[in-house]
Short mmCIF file of C-alpha atoms and ligand atoms in Angstrom, two decimals:
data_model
loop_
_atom_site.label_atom_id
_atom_site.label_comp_id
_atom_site.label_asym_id
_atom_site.label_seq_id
_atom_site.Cartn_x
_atom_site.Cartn_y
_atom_site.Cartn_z
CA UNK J 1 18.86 -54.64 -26.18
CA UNK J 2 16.79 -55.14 -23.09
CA UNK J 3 14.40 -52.74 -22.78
CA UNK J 4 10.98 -54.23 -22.57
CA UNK J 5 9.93 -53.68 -18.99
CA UNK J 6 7.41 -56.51 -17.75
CA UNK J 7 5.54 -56.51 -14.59
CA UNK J 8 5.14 -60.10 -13.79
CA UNK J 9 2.83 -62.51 -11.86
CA UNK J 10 5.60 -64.25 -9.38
CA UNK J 11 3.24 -65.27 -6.63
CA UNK J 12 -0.40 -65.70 -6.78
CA UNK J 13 -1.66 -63.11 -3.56
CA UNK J 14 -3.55 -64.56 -0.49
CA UNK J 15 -5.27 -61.80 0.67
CA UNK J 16 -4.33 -58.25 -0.47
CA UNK J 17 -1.61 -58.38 -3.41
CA UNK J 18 1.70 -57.43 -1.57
CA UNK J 19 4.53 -56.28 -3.75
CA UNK J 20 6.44 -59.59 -4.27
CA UNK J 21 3.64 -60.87 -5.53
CA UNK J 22 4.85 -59.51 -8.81
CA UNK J 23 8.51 -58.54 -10.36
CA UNK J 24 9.66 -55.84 -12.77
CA UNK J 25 11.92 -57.66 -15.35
CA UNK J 26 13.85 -56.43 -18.07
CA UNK J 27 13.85 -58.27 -21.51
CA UNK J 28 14.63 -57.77 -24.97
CA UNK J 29 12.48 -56.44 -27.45
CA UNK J 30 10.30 -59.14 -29.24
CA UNK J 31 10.29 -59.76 -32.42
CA UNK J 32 7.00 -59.60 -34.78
CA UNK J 33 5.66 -63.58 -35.07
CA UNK J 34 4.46 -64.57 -37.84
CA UNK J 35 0.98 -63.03 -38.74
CA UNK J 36 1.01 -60.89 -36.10
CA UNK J 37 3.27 -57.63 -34.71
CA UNK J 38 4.50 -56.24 -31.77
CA UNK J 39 2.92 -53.32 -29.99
CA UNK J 40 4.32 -50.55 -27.82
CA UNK J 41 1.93 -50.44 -25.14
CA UNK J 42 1.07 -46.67 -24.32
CA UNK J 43 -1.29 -47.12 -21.60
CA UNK J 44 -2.80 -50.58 -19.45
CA UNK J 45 -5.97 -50.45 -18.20
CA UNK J 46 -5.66 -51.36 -14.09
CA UNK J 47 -9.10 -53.40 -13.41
CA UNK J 48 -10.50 -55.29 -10.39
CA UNK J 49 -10.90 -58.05 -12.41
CA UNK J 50 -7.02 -58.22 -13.35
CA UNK J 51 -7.21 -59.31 -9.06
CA UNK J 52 -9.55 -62.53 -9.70
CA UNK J 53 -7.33 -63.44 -13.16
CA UNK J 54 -4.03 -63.74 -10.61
CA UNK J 55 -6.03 -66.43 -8.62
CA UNK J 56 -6.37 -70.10 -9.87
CA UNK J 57 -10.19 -70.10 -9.56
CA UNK J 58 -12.60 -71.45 -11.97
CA UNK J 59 -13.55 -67.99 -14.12
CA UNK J 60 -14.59 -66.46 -16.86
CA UNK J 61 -11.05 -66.52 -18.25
CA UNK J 62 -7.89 -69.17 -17.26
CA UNK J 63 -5.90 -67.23 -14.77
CA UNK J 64 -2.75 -65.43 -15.65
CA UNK J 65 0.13 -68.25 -15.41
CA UNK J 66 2.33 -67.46 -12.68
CA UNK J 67 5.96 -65.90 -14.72
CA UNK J 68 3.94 -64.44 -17.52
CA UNK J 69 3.08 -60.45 -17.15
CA UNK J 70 0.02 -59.05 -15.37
CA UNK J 71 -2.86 -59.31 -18.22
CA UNK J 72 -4.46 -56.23 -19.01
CA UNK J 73 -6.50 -54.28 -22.21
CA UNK J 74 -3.51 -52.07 -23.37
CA UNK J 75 -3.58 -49.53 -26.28
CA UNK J 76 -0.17 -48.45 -28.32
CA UNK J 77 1.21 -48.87 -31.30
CA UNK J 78 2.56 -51.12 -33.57
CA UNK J 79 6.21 -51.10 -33.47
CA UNK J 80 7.17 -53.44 -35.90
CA UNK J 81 4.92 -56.48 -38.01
CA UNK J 82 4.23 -59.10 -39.76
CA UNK J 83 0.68 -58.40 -40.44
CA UNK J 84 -0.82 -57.14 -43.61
CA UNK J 85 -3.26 -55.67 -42.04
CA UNK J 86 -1.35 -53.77 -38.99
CA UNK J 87 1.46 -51.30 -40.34
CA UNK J 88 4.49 -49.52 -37.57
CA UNK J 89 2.36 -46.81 -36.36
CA UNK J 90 -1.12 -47.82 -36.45
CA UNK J 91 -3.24 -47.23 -33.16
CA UNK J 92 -4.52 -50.95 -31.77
CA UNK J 93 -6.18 -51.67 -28.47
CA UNK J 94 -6.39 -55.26 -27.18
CA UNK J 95 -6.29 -58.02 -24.30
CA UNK J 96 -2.62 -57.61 -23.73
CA UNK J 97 -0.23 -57.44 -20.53
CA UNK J 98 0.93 -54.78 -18.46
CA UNK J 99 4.43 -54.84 -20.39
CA UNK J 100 6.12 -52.44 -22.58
CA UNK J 101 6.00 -54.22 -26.02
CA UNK J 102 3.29 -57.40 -26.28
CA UNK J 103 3.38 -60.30 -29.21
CA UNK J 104 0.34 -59.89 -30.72
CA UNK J 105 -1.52 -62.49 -32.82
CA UNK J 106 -4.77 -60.26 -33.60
CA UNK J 107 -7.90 -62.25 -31.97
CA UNK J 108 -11.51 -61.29 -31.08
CA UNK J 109 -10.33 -58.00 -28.89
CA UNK J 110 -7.83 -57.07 -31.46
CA UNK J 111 -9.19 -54.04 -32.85
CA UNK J 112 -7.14 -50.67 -34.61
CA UNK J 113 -8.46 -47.38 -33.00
CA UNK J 114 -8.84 -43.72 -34.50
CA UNK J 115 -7.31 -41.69 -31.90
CA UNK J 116 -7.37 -38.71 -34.32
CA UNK J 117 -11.06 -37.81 -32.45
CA UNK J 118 -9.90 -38.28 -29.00
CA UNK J 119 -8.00 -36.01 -26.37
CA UNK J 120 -5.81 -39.10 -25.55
CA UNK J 121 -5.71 -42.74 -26.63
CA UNK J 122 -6.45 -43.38 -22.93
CA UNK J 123 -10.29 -42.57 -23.70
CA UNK J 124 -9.90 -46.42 -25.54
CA UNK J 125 -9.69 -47.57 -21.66
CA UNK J 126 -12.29 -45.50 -20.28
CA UNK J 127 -15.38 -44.16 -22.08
CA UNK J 128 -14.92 -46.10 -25.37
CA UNK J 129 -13.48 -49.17 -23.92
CA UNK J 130 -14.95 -51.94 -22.12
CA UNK J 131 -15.54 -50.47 -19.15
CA UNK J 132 -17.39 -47.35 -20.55
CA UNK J 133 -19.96 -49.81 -22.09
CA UNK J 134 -19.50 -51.91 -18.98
CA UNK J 135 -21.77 -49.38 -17.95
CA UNK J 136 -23.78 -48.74 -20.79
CA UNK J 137 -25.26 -52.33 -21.86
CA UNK J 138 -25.35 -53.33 -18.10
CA UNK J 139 -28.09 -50.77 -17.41
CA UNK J 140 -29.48 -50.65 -21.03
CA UNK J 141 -29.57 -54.35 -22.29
CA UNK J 142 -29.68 -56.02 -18.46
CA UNK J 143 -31.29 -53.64 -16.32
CA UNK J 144 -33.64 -51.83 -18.68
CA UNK J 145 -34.76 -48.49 -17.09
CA UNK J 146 -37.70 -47.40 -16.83
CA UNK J 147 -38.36 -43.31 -16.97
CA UNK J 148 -39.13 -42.30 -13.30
CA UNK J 149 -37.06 -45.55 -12.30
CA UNK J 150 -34.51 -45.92 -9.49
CA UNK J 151 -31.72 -47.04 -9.84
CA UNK J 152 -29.32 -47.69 -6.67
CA UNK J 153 -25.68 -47.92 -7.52
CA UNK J 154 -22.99 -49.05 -5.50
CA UNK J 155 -18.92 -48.14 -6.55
CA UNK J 156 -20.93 -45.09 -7.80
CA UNK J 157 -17.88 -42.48 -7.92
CA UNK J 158 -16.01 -45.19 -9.89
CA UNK J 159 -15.27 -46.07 -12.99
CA UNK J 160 -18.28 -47.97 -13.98
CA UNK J 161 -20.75 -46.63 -11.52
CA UNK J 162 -20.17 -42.72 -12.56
CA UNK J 163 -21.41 -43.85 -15.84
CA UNK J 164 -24.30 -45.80 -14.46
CA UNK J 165 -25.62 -42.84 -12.85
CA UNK J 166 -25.62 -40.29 -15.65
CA UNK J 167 -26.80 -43.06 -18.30
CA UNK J 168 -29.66 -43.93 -15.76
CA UNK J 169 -30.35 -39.69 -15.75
CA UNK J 170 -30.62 -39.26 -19.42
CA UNK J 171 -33.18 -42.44 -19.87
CA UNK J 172 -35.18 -40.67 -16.84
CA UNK J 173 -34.64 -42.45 -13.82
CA UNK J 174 -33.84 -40.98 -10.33
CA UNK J 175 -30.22 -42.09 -9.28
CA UNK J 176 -28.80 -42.88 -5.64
CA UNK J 177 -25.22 -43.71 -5.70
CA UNK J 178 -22.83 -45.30 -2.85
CA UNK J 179 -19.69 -44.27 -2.10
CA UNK J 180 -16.96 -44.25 0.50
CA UNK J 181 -16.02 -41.06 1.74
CA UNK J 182 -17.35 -37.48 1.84
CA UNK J 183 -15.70 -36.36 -1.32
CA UNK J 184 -16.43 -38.71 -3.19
CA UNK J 185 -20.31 -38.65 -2.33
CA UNK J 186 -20.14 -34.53 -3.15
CA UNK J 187 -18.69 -36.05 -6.51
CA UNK J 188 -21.34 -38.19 -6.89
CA UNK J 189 -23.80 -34.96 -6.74
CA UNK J 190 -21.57 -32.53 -7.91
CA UNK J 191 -19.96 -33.98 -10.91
CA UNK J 192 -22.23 -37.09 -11.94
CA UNK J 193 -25.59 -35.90 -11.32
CA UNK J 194 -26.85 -38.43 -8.88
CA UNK J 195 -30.00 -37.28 -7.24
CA UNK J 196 -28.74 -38.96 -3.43
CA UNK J 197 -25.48 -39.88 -2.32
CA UNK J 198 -25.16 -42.25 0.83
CA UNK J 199 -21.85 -43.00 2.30
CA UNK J 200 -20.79 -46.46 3.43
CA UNK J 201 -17.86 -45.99 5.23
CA UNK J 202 -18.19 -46.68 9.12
CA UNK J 203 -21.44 -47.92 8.77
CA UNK J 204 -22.61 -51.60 9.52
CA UNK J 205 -25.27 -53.12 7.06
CA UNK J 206 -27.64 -52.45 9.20
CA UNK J 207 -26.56 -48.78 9.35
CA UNK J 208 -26.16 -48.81 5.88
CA UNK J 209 -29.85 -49.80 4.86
CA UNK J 210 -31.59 -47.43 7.19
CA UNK J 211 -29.29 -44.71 5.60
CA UNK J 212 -30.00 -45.78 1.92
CA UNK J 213 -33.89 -46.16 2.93
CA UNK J 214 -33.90 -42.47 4.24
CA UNK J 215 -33.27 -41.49 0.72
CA UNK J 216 -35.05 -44.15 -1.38
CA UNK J 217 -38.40 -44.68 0.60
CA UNK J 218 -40.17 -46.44 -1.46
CA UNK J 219 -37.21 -48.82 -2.78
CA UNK J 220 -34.91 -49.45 -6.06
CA UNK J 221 -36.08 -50.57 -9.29
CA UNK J 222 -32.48 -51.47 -10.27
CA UNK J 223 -29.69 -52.22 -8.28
CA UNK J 224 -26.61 -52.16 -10.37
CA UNK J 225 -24.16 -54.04 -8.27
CA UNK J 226 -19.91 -53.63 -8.24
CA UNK J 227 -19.15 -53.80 -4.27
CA UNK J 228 -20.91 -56.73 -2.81
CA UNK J 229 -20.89 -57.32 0.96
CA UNK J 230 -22.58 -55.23 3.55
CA UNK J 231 -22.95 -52.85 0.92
CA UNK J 232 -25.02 -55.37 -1.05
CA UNK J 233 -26.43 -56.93 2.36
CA UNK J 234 -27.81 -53.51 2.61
CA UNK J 235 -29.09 -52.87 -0.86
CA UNK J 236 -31.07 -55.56 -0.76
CA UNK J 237 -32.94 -54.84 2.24
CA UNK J 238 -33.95 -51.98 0.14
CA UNK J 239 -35.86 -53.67 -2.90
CA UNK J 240 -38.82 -52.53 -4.47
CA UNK J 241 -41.25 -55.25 -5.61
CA UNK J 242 -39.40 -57.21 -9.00
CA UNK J 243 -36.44 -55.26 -8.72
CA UNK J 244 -33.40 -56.07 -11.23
CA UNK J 245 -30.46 -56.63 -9.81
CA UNK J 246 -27.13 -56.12 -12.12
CA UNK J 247 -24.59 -58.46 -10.43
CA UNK J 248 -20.95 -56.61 -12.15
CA UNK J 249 -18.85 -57.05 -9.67
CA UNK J 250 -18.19 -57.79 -5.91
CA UNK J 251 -14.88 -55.86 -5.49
CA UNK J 252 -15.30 -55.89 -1.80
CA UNK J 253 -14.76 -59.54 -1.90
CA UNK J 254 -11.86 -59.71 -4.14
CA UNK J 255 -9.06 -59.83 -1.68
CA UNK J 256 -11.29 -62.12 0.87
CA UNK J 257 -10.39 -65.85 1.22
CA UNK J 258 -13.69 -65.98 3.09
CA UNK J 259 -16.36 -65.05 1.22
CA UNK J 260 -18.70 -63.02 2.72
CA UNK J 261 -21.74 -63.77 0.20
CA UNK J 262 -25.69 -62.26 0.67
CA UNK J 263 -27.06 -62.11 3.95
CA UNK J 264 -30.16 -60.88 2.67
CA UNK J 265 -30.88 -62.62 0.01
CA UNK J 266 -34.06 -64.01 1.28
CA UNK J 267 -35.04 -60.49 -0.09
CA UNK J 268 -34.95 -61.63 -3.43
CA UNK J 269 -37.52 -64.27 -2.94
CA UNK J 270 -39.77 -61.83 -0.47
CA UNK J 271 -39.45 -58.89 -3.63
CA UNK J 272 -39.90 -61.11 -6.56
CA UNK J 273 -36.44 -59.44 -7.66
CA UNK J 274 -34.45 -60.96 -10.90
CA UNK J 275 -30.49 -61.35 -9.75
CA UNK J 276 -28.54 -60.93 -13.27
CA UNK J 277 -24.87 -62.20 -13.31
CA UNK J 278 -23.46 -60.20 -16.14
CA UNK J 279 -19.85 -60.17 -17.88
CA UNK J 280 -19.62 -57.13 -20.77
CA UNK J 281 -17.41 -60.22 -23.10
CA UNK J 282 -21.19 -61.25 -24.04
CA UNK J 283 -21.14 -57.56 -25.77
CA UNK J 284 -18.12 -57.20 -27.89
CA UNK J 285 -20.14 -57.54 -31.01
CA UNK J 286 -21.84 -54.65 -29.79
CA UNK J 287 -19.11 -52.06 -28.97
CA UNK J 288 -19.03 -50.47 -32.59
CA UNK J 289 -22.91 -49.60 -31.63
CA UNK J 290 -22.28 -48.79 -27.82
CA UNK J 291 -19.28 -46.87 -28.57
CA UNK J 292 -20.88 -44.67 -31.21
CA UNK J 293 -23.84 -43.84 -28.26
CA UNK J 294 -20.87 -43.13 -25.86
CA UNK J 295 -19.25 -40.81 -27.86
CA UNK J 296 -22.24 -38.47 -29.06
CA UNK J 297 -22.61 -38.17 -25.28
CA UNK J 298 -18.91 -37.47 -24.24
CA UNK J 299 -18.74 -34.95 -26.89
CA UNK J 300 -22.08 -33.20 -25.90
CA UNK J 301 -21.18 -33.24 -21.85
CA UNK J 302 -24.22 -35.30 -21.16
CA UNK J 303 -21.45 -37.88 -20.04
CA UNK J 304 -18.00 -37.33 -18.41
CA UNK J 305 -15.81 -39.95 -17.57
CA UNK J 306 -12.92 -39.33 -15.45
CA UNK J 307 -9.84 -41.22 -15.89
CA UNK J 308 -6.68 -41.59 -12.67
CA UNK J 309 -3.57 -41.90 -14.66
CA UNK J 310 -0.51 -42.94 -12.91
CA UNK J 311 2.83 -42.96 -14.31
CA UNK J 312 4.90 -45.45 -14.92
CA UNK J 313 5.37 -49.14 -15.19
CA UNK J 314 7.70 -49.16 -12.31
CA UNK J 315 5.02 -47.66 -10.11
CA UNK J 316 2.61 -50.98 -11.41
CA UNK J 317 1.74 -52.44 -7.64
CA UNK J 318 1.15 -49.20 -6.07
CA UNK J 319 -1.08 -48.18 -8.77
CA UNK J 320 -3.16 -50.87 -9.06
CA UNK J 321 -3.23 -51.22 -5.34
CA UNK J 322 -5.80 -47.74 -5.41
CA UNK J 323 -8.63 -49.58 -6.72
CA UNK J 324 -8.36 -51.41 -3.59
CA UNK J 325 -8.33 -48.58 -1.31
CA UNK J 326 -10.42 -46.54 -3.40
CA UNK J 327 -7.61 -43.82 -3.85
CA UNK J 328 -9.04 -43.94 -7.67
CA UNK J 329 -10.45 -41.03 -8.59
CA UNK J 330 -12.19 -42.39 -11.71
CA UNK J 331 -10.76 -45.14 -14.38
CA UNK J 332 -7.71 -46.05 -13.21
CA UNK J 333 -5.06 -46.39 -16.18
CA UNK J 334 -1.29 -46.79 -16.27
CA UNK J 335 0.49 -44.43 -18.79
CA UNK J 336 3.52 -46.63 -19.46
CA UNK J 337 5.67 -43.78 -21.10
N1 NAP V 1 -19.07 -57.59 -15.15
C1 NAP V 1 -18.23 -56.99 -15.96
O1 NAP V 1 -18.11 -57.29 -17.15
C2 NAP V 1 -17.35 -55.90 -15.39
C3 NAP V 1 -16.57 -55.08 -16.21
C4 NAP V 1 -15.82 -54.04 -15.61
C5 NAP V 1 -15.85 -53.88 -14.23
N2 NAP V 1 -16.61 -54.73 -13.47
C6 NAP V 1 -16.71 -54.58 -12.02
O2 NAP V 1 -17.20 -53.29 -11.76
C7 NAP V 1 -16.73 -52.86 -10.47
C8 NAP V 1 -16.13 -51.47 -10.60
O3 NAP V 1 -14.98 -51.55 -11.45
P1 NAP V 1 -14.26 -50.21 -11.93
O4 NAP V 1 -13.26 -50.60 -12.95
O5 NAP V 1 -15.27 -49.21 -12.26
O6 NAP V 1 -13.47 -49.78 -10.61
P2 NAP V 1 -13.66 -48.42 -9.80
O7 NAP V 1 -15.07 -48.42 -9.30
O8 NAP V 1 -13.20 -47.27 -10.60
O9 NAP V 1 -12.64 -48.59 -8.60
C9 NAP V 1 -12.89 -49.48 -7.58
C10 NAP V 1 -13.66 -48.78 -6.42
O10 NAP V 1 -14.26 -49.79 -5.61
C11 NAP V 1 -14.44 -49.29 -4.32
N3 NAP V 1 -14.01 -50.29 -3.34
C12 NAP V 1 -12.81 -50.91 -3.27
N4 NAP V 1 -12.79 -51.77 -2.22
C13 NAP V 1 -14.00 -51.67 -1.62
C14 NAP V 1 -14.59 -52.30 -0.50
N5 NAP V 1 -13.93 -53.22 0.23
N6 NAP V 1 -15.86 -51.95 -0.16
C15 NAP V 1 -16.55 -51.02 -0.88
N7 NAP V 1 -16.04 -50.40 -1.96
C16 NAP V 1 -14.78 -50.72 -2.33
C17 NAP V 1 -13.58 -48.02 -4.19
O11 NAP V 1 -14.47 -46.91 -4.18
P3 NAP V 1 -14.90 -46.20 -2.78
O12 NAP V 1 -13.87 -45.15 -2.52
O13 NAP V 1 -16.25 -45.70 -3.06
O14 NAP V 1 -14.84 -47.29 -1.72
C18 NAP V 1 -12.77 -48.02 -5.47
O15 NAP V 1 -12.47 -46.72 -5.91
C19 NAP V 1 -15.75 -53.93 -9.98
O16 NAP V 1 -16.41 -54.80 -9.09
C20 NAP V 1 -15.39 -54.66 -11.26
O17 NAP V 1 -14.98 -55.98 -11.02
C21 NAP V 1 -17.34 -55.73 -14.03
#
C-alpha cells in the first residue's frame, strides 16, 4: 500500500523557498514501533519558523535533514499502536512532519487532546496551541503590561500579533498594531480591537516612524516584535523611556541571506529599553495553565483567533508560501484530508 503522502525537504532554499525545494512522495503506511504508534495527521501547523528549521544554521532546534519531511506540530489520530497509553482513535497533537501518517515515540510535545470542546481539532494549532500562548506568555510573563500601557505590535493581523493586541486590551493597555495593507489594518480595528493601526507597506523606515509616532506620541511601553527590519528600525525610533522589547520573531528576515539587523538600536541604550529574545519551548510546562486562560476567553468572545486553512497536502509549497506574502488571513494551517 503506498499511501502516506510526504512533503519532503530536497533542497535547503537560498532565498525564498521555490517549489523544488521540496517533493511530494508516496510511501507505505508505517508501522507502529515499539512503544510508540502511528498517527494520521489531520491538520499541520504552517509556521515561519518551519523556514529557519530548513536552513543549516545554529538554532534553537537541529535543522530538518535534507530527505526527511517538512517538520511541523500536527494533530490526528492514532491509527494503529504500540502504546499502552495511546489507543486507534485517540486525539494527539505533537512535533511531527507535514506527512500523512508520522512514527511517533511520545516525547515532551506529545500530548492527547479533548477535541470534544472544540469546533475543530485545528483550534490545537491556533488558540490552544503554541502559537495561541505564543502570544499569551510573551506579553504576560516577558512583557508584563501595565494598565494604561502601550503596547506596539508588529505582524499585528497575524497569527500571534491578533492575540497580542486583544490580550494587551483586556489587561488595560492601549494597542497600536502594524500591518501591511489596508484590509488588514481595518482588521486590526475592526476585528481585534486595536486602538491604531499603521500600515507599513510602501513606506521607508523613516516613513514608517513618523507614521507610528503620529499615533503613539508619547512612545511604546512594549514592543512585541515578529517582523524585524525597517519595521523594527522604525519601532525603535519610537521608544518610551525603559521600554520592553519582546524579540518573537524577525519574519522579514527569514528569506534574507543578508541580514538586515537594527539600525536603530542605539535607541535601546538612549531609552534605557530591555531587548528580550524569547522562544515559547521555555513554556511548555505552562500550557495546561495558559491554555485553560485561552479558552475561558475564546469561549466568552473576549478573544478570537482566526485560523487560514488550506487544503491539501499536495497544495504544501503554495500554502506555506502565504506566510511569506502575507496572503494569511490569520493562523495558517494545512487540513491534510
Ligand atoms: N518566539 C517564538 O517562540 C515564536 C512562536 C511562534 C511564532 N513566532 C514568530 O512570530 C511571528 C509571527 O508568526 P505567526 O505564526 O503569527 O505568522 P503570521 O503573523 O500569521 O503570518 C506571517 C505574517 O508576517 C507578515 N510578513 C511576512 N513577510 C513580511 C515582511 N517581509 N515584512 C513585514 N511583514 C511580513 C505578513 O503579514 P502582513 O500582511 O502584515 O505583511 C504575514 O501574514 C513570526 O516572526 C514567527 O517566527 C515566534
Amino acid at each position: 500500500m503506498t499511501d502516506n503522502k510526504r512533503f519532503l525537504l530536497r533542497r535547503r532554499p537560498e532565498g525564498a523557498p521555490v517549489e523544488t525545494d521540496f517533493e511530494l512522495v508516496s510511501d507505505a503506511i508505517p508501522a507502529p514501533p515499539a512503544g510508540g504508534f502511528v498517527l494520521h495527521n489531520h491538520f499541520a501547523s504552517l509556521d515561519p519558523a518551519q523556514r529557519g528549521w530548513m536552513d543549516d544554521a545554529p538554532s534553537y532546534m537541529p535543522p530538518i535533514a535534507l530527505d526527511d519531511p517538512v517538520r511541523a506540530t500536527t494533530v490526528g489520530q492514532v491509527h494503529a499502536s504500540d502504546h499502552p497509553d495511546y489507543a486507534p482513535g485517540d486525539w494527539v497533537m505533537g512535533l511531527n512532519a507535514i506527512e500523512e501518517y508520522s512514527v511517533v515515540v511520545p516525547d515532551g510535545f506529545t500530548a492527547k487532546v479533548d477535541v470534544s470542546a472544540v469546533d475543530s481539532p485545528s483550534r490545537f494549532l491556533s488558540a490552544f496551541g503554541a502559537v495561541g500562548l505564543t502570544a499569551y506568555f510573551g506579553l504576560l510573563e516577558v512583557a508584563k503590561p501595565q494598565p494604561g500601557e502601550t503596547v506596539l505590535v508588529s505582524g499585528a493581523a497575524g497569527a500571534v500579533g491578533s492575540v497580542v493586541g486583544q490580550i494587551a486590551k483586556i489587561h488595560g493597555c492601549r494597542t497600536v498594531g502594524i500591518a501591511g495593507g489596508p484590509d488588514k489594518c481595518a482588521r486590526l480595528v475592526e476585528r481585534y480591537g486595536y486602538d491604531a493601526a499603521v500600515d507599513y507597506r510602501g513606506k521607508s523606515a523613516e516613513q514608517l516612524a513618523d507614521a507610528i509616532r503620529e499615533v503613539t506620541p508619547d512612545g511604546a511601553n512594549i514592543v512585541f516584535e515578529n517582523v524585524g527590519g525597517t519595521v523594527f528600525d522604525a519601532e525603535l525610533m519610537n521608544l518610551a523611556k525603559h521600554a520592553r522589547i519582546v524579540l518573537c520573531g524577525l519574519i522579514s528576515e527569514y528569506n534574507s541571506e543578508t541580514k538586515h539587523g537594527a539600525r536603530n538600536l542605539w535607541q535601546v541604550l538612549a531609552q534605557e529599553a530591555t531587548l528580550h529574545g524569547y522562544l515559547i519551548s521555555a513554556y511548555v510546562d505552562r500550557f495546561a495553565e495558559g491554555g485553560a486562560q485561552m479558552a475561558k476567553w475564546i469561549a466568552s468572545g473576549e478573544v478570537v483567533m482566526d485560523e487560514d486553512i488550506q487544503h491539501g497536502i499536495d497544495n504544501a509549497y503554495p500554502a506555506f508560501m502565504r506566510l511569506f506574502s502575507g496572503a494569511n488571513t490569520g493562523k495558517l494551517i494545512l487540513a491534510l484530508d
